[in-house]
Coordinates of C-alpha atoms and ligand atoms in Angstrom, one line a residue:
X223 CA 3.5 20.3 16.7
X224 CA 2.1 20.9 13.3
X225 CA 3.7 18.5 10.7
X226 CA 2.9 19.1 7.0
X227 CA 3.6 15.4 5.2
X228 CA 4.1 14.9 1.3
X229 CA 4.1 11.9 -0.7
X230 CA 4.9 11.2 -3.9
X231 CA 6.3 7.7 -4.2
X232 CA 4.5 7.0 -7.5
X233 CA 1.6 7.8 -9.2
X234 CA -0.8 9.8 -6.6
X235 CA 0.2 13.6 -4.7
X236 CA -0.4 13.7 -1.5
X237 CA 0.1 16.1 1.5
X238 CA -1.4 15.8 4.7
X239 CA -1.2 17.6 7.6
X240 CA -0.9 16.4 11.6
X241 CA -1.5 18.9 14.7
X242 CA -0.4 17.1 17.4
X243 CA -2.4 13.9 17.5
X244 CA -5.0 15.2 14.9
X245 CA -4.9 14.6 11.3
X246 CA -6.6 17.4 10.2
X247 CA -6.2 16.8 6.3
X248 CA -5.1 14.5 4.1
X249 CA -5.6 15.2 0.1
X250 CA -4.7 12.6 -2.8
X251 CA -4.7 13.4 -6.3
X252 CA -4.7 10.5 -8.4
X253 CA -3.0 10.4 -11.5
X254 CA -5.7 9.0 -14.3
X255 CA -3.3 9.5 -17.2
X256 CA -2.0 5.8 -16.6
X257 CA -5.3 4.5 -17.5
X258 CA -4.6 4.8 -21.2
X259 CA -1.3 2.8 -21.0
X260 CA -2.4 -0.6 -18.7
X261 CA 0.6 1.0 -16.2
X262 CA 2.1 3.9 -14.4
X263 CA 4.6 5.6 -17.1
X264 CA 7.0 6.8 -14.8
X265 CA 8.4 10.2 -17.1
X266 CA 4.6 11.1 -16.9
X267 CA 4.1 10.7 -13.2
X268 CA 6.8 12.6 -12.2
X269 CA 5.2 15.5 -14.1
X270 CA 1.7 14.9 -12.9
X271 CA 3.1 15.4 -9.7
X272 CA 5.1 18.6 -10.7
X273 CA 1.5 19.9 -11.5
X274 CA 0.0 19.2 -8.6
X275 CA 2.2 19.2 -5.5
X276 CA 1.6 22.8 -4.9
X277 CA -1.9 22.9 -5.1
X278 CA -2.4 19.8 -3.4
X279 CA -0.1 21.2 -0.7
X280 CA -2.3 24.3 -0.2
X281 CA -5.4 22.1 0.1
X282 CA -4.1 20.2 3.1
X283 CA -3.0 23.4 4.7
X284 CA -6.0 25.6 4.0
X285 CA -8.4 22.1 5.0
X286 CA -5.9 21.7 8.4
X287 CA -6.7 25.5 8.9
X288 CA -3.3 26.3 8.9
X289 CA -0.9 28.3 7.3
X290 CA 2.9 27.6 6.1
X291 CA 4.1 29.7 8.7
X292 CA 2.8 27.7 11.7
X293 CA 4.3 24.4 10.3
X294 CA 7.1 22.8 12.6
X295 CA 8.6 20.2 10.7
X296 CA 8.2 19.1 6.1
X297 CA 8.3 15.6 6.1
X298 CA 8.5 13.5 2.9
X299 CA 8.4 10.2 1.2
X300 CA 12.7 9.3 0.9
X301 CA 11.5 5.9 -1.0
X302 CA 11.3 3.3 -2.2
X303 CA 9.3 4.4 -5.6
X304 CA 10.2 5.9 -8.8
X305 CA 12.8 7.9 -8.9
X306 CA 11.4 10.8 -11.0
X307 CA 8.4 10.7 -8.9
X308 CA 10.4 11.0 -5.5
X309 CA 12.6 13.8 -6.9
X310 CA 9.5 15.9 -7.0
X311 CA 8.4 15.3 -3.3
X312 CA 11.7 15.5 -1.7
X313 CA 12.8 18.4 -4.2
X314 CA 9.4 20.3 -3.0
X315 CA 9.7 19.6 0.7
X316 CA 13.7 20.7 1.0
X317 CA 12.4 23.9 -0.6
X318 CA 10.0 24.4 1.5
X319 CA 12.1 23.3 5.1
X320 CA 15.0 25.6 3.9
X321 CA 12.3 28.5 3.3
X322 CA 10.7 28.3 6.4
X323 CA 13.5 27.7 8.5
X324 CA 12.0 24.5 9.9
X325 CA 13.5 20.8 10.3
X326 CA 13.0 18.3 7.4
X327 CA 11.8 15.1 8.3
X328 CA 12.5 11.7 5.7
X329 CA 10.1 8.8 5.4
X330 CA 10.5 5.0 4.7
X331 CA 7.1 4.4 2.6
X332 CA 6.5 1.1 3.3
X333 CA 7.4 1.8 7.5
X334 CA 4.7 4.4 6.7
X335 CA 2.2 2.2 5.2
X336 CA 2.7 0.1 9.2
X337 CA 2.2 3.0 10.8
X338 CA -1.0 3.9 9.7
X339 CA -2.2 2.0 12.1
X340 CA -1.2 4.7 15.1
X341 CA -3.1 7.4 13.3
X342 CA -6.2 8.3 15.9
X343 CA -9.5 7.8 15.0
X344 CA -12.4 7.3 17.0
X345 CA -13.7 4.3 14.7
X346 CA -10.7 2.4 15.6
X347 CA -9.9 3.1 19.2
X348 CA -7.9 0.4 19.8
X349 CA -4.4 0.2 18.3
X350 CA -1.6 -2.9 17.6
X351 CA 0.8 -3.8 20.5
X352 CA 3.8 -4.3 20.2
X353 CA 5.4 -7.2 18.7
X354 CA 3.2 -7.3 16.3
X355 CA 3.1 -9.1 12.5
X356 CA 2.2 -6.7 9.8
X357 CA 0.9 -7.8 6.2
X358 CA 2.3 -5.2 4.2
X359 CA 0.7 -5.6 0.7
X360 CA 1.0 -3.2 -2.2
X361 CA 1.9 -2.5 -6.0
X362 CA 5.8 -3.1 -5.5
X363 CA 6.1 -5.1 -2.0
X364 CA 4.2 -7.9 -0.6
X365 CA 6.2 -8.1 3.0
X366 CA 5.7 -10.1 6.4
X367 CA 7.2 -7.3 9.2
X368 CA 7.7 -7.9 12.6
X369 CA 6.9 -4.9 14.3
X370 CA 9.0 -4.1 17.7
X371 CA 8.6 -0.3 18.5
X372 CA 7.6 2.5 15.7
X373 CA 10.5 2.8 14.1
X374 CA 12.3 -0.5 14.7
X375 CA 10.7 -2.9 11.8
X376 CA 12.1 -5.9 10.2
X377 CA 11.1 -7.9 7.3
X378 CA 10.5 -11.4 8.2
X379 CA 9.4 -12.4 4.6
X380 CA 8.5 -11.0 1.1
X381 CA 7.9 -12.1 -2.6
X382 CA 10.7 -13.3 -4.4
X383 CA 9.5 -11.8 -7.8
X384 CA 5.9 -9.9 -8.4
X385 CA 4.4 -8.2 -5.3
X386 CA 0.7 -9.4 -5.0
X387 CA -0.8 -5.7 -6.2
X388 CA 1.2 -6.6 -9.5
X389 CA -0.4 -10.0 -9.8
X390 CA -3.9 -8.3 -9.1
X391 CA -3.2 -5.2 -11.8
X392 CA -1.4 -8.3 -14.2
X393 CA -4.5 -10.6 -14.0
X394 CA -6.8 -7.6 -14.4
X395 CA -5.0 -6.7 -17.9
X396 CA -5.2 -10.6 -19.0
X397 CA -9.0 -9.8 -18.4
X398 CA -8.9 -6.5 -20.5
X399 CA -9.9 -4.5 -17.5
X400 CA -7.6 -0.7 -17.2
X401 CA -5.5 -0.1 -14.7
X402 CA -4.9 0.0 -11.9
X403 CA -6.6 -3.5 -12.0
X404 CA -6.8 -4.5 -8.2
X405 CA -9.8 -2.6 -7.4
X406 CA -12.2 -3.8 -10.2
X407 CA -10.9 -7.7 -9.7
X408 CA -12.4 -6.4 -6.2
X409 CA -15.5 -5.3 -7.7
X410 CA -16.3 -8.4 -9.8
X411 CA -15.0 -10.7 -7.8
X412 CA -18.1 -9.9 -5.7
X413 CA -20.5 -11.4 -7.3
X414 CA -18.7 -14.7 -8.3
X415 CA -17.6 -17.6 -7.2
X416 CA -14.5 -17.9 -5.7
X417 CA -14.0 -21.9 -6.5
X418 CA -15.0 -21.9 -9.7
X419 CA -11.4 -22.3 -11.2
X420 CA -8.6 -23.2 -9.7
X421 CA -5.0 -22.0 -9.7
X422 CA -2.0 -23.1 -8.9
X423 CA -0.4 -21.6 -5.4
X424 CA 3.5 -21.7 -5.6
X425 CA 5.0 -23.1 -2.4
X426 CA 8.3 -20.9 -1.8
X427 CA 10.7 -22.0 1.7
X428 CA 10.1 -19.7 4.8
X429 CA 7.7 -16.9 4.9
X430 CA 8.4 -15.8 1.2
X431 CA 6.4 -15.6 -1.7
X432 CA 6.0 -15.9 -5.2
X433 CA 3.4 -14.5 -7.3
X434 CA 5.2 -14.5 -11.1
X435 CA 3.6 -18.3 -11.4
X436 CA 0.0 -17.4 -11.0
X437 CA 0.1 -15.0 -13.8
X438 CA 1.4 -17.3 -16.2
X439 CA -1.1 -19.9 -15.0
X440 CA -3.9 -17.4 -15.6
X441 CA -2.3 -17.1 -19.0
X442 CA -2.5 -20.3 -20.1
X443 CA -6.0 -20.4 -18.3
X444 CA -7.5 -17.6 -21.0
X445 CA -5.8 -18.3 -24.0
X446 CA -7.1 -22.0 -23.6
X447 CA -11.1 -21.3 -22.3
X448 CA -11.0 -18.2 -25.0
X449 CA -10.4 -20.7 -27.7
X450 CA -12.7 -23.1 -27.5
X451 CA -15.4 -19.9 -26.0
X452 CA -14.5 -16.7 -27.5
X453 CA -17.1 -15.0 -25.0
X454 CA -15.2 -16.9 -21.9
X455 CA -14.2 -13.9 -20.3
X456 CA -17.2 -11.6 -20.8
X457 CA -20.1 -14.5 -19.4
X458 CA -17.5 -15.6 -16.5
X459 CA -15.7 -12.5 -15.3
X460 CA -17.1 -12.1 -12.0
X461 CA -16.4 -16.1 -11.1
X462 CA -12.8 -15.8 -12.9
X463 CA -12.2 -12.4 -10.8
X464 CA -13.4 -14.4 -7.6
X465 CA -11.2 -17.5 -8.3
X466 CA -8.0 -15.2 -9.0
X467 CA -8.5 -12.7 -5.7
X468 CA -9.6 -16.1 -4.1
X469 CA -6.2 -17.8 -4.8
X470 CA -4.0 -14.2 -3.6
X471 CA -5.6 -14.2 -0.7
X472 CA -5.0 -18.1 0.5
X473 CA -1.5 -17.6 -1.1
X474 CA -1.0 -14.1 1.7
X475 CA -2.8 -15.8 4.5
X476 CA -1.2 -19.0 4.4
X477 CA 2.2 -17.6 4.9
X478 CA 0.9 -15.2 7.6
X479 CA -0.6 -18.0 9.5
X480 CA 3.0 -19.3 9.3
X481 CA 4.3 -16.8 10.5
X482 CA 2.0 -16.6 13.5
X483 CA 2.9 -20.2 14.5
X484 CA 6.5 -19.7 14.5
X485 CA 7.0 -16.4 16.0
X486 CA 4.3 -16.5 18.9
X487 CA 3.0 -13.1 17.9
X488 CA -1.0 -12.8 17.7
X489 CA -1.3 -9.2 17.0
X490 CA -1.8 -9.7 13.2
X491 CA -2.1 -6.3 11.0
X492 CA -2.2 -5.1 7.1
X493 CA -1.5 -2.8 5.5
X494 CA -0.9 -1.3 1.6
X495 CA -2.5 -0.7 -1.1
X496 CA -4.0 -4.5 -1.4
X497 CA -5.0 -4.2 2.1
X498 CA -8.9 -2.4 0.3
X499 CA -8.9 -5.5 -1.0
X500 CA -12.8 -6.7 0.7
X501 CA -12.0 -10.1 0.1
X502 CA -8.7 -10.1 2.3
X503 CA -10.0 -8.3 4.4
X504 CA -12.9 -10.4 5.0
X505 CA -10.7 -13.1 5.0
X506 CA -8.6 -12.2 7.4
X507 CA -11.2 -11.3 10.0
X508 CA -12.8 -14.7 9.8
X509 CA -9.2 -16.3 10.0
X510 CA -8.5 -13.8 13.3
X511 CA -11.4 -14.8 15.4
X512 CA -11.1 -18.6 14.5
X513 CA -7.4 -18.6 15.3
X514 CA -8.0 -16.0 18.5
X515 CA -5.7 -13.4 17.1
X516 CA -6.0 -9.9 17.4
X517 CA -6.7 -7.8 13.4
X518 CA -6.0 -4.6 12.8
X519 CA -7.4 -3.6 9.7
X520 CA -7.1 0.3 8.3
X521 CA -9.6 2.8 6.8
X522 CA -9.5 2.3 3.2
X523 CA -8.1 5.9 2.8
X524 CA -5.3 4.9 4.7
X525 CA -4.9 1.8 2.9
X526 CA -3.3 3.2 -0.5
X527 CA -0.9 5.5 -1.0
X528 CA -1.5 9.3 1.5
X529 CA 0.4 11.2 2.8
X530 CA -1.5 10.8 5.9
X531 CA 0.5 7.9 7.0
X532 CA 3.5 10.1 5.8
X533 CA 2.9 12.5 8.6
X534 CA 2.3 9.8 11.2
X535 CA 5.7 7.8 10.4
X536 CA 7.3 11.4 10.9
X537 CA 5.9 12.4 14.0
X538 CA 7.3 9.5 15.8
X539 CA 10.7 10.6 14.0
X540 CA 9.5 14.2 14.9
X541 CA 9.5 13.1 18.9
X542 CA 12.8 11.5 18.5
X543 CA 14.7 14.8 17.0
X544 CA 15.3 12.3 14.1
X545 CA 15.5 14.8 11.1
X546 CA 17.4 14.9 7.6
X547 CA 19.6 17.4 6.3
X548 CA 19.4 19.7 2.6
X549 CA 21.9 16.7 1.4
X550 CA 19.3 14.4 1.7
X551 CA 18.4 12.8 -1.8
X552 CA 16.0 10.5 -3.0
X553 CA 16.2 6.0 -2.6
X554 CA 14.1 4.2 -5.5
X555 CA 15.6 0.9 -3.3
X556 CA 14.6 2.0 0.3
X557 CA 14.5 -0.8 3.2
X558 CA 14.4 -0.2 6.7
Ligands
KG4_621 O1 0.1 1.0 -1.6 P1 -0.3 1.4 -3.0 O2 -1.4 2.4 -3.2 O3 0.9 1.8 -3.9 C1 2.1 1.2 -3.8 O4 2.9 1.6 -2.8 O5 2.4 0.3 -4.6 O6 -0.8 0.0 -3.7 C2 -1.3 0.0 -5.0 C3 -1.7 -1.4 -5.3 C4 -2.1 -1.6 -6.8 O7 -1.5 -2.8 -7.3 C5 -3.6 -1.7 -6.8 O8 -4.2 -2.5 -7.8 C6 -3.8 -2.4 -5.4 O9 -2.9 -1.8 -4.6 N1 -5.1 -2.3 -4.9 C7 -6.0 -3.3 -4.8 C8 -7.2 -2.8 -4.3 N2 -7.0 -1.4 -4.1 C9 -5.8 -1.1 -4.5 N3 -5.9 -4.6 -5.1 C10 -6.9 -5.4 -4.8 N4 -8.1 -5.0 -4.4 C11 -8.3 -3.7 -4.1 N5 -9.5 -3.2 -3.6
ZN622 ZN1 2.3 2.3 -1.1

């Protein structure tokens, strides 16, 4: 089984390829044209991707060792994402099934960002059993799943307005940093101290979320310190980066350990772009072994958006016979 896997939700081209168990490539090319306007532009991704989806494409085959002709099965990214930017992937990939003669496969991304956590790798022999609770945390979702089998998923909770990547990458433009701003809050926020200022953490019913009021407090927080201290944010950044990724991270875990007590499960993973984030991470490890749970945390690669976990989601799909049709279009709204 030789699965060739392309993704291309929203700003980076992926395509990875799976022989059987192996994942023998698995090539991103980010789009750095966003830089320049604090935010993906979605008219320009989807053309970033138009220029490199077939070079990328050839990468991951000619790194798998492979060639077109041996692949069994095109999978792609169906959504959710941005429109424009899907049209490309799927467009490319129902191409490339019809040409070969070969079944197309359609992915959920966010079921695909879960289920990087099946892909085999002797660093991380040990895999989540199911039930387990997955943290899915990225630039559009910020979702608790309960995690049955595979391909049977179901969101127990998720934000009721800005996904937790956003308030990152929205915090990070406050500060003046480029974007994507979740990484370099990262960076900072290393050498700070993470209770230096305090924000407010919005209490929303269940195991939902809500990130739009943290922005605003951070907001009010600048415009306030930069007025009395026009230099606030260049002598405090790395304790103001601390204090905002410090706050994100108590908001995520203290709905997960919510959700821990109320559904029994102790099999605790994350996933998602925010899931490189060291201080969840950290966090989350410390939290696991004091409360006795079992964390699954990915490689970073397989943390933000591959292609890689695009193959994985389809080979359990690929095992089932469960594949799409020329019909098949693209879902900007995707859930599962
Ligand atoms: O999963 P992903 O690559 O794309 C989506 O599906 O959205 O997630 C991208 C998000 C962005 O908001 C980015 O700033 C955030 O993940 N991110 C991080 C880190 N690395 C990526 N946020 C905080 N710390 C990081 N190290
Ligand atoms: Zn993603």
């Amino acid at each position: 089984m030789i699965i060739l896997a392309i993704e291309s939700s929203c700003d980076e081209t992926s395509a990875a390829v799976l022989v059987d168990s192996e994942m023998r490539s698995n090539v991103i090319a980010a789009q750095l044209i966003h830089e320049q306007y604090g935010g993906v532009v979605p008219e320009l991704a989807s053309r970033a991707h138009q220029q490199h989806i077939w070079p990328v494409v050839e990468r991951a085959l000619a790194d798998a060792k492979v060639t077109k002709t041996d692949v069994s099965a095109i999978a792609f990214t169906r959504g959710p994402g941005l429109l424009g930017s899907l049209l490309v992937g799927a467009s490319f990939a129902k191409a490339l099934a019809l040409g070969l003669r070969v079944p197309l496969i359609e992915v959920n991304h966010m079921q695909a960002h879960v289920l990087a956590h099946f892909i085999d790798d002797p660093d991380r022999p040990e895999k989540p059993q199911f039930p387990f609770l997955c943290l899915t945390v990225s630039g559009g979702h910020t979702q608790i799943v309960r995690v049955d089998g595979p391909l049977d998923m179901h969101v127990i909770g998720q934000t009721m307005d800005d996904a937790v990547g956003e308030a990152f990458d929205k915090s990070a433009k406050l500060l003046g940093l480029p974007y994507p701003g979740g990484p370099l809050i990262d960076k900072y926020a290393a050498e700070g101290n993470p209770l230096a200022y305090r924000f407010p953490m919005s209490e929303m019913p269940d195991f939902n979320f809500s990130f739009s009021g943290i922005k605003t407090a951070i907001l009010y927080f600048l415009r306030q310190q930069t007025k009395e201290n026009p230099d606030f944010i260049q002598q405090n950044l790395p304790d103001i980066c601390a204090s905002i990724q410090h706050t994100l991270v108590q908001m995520l875990l203290t709905k997960l350990k919510r959700a821990v007590r109320e559904t029994g499960i102790q099999q605790i993973a994350v996933a998602g772009g925010v899931s490189a984030n060291r201080g969840l991470r950290t966090a989350l490890s410390q939290l696991g072994q004091e409360q006795g749970w079992s964390v699954f945390i990915p490689r970073f690669d397989y943390c933000t958006d591959n292609a890689a976990m695009i193959a994985m989601a389809a080979k359990f799909k690929y095992e089932q016979g469960d594949f799409t049709d020329q019909t098949v279009s693209p879902l900007p709204r995707m859930s599962f």
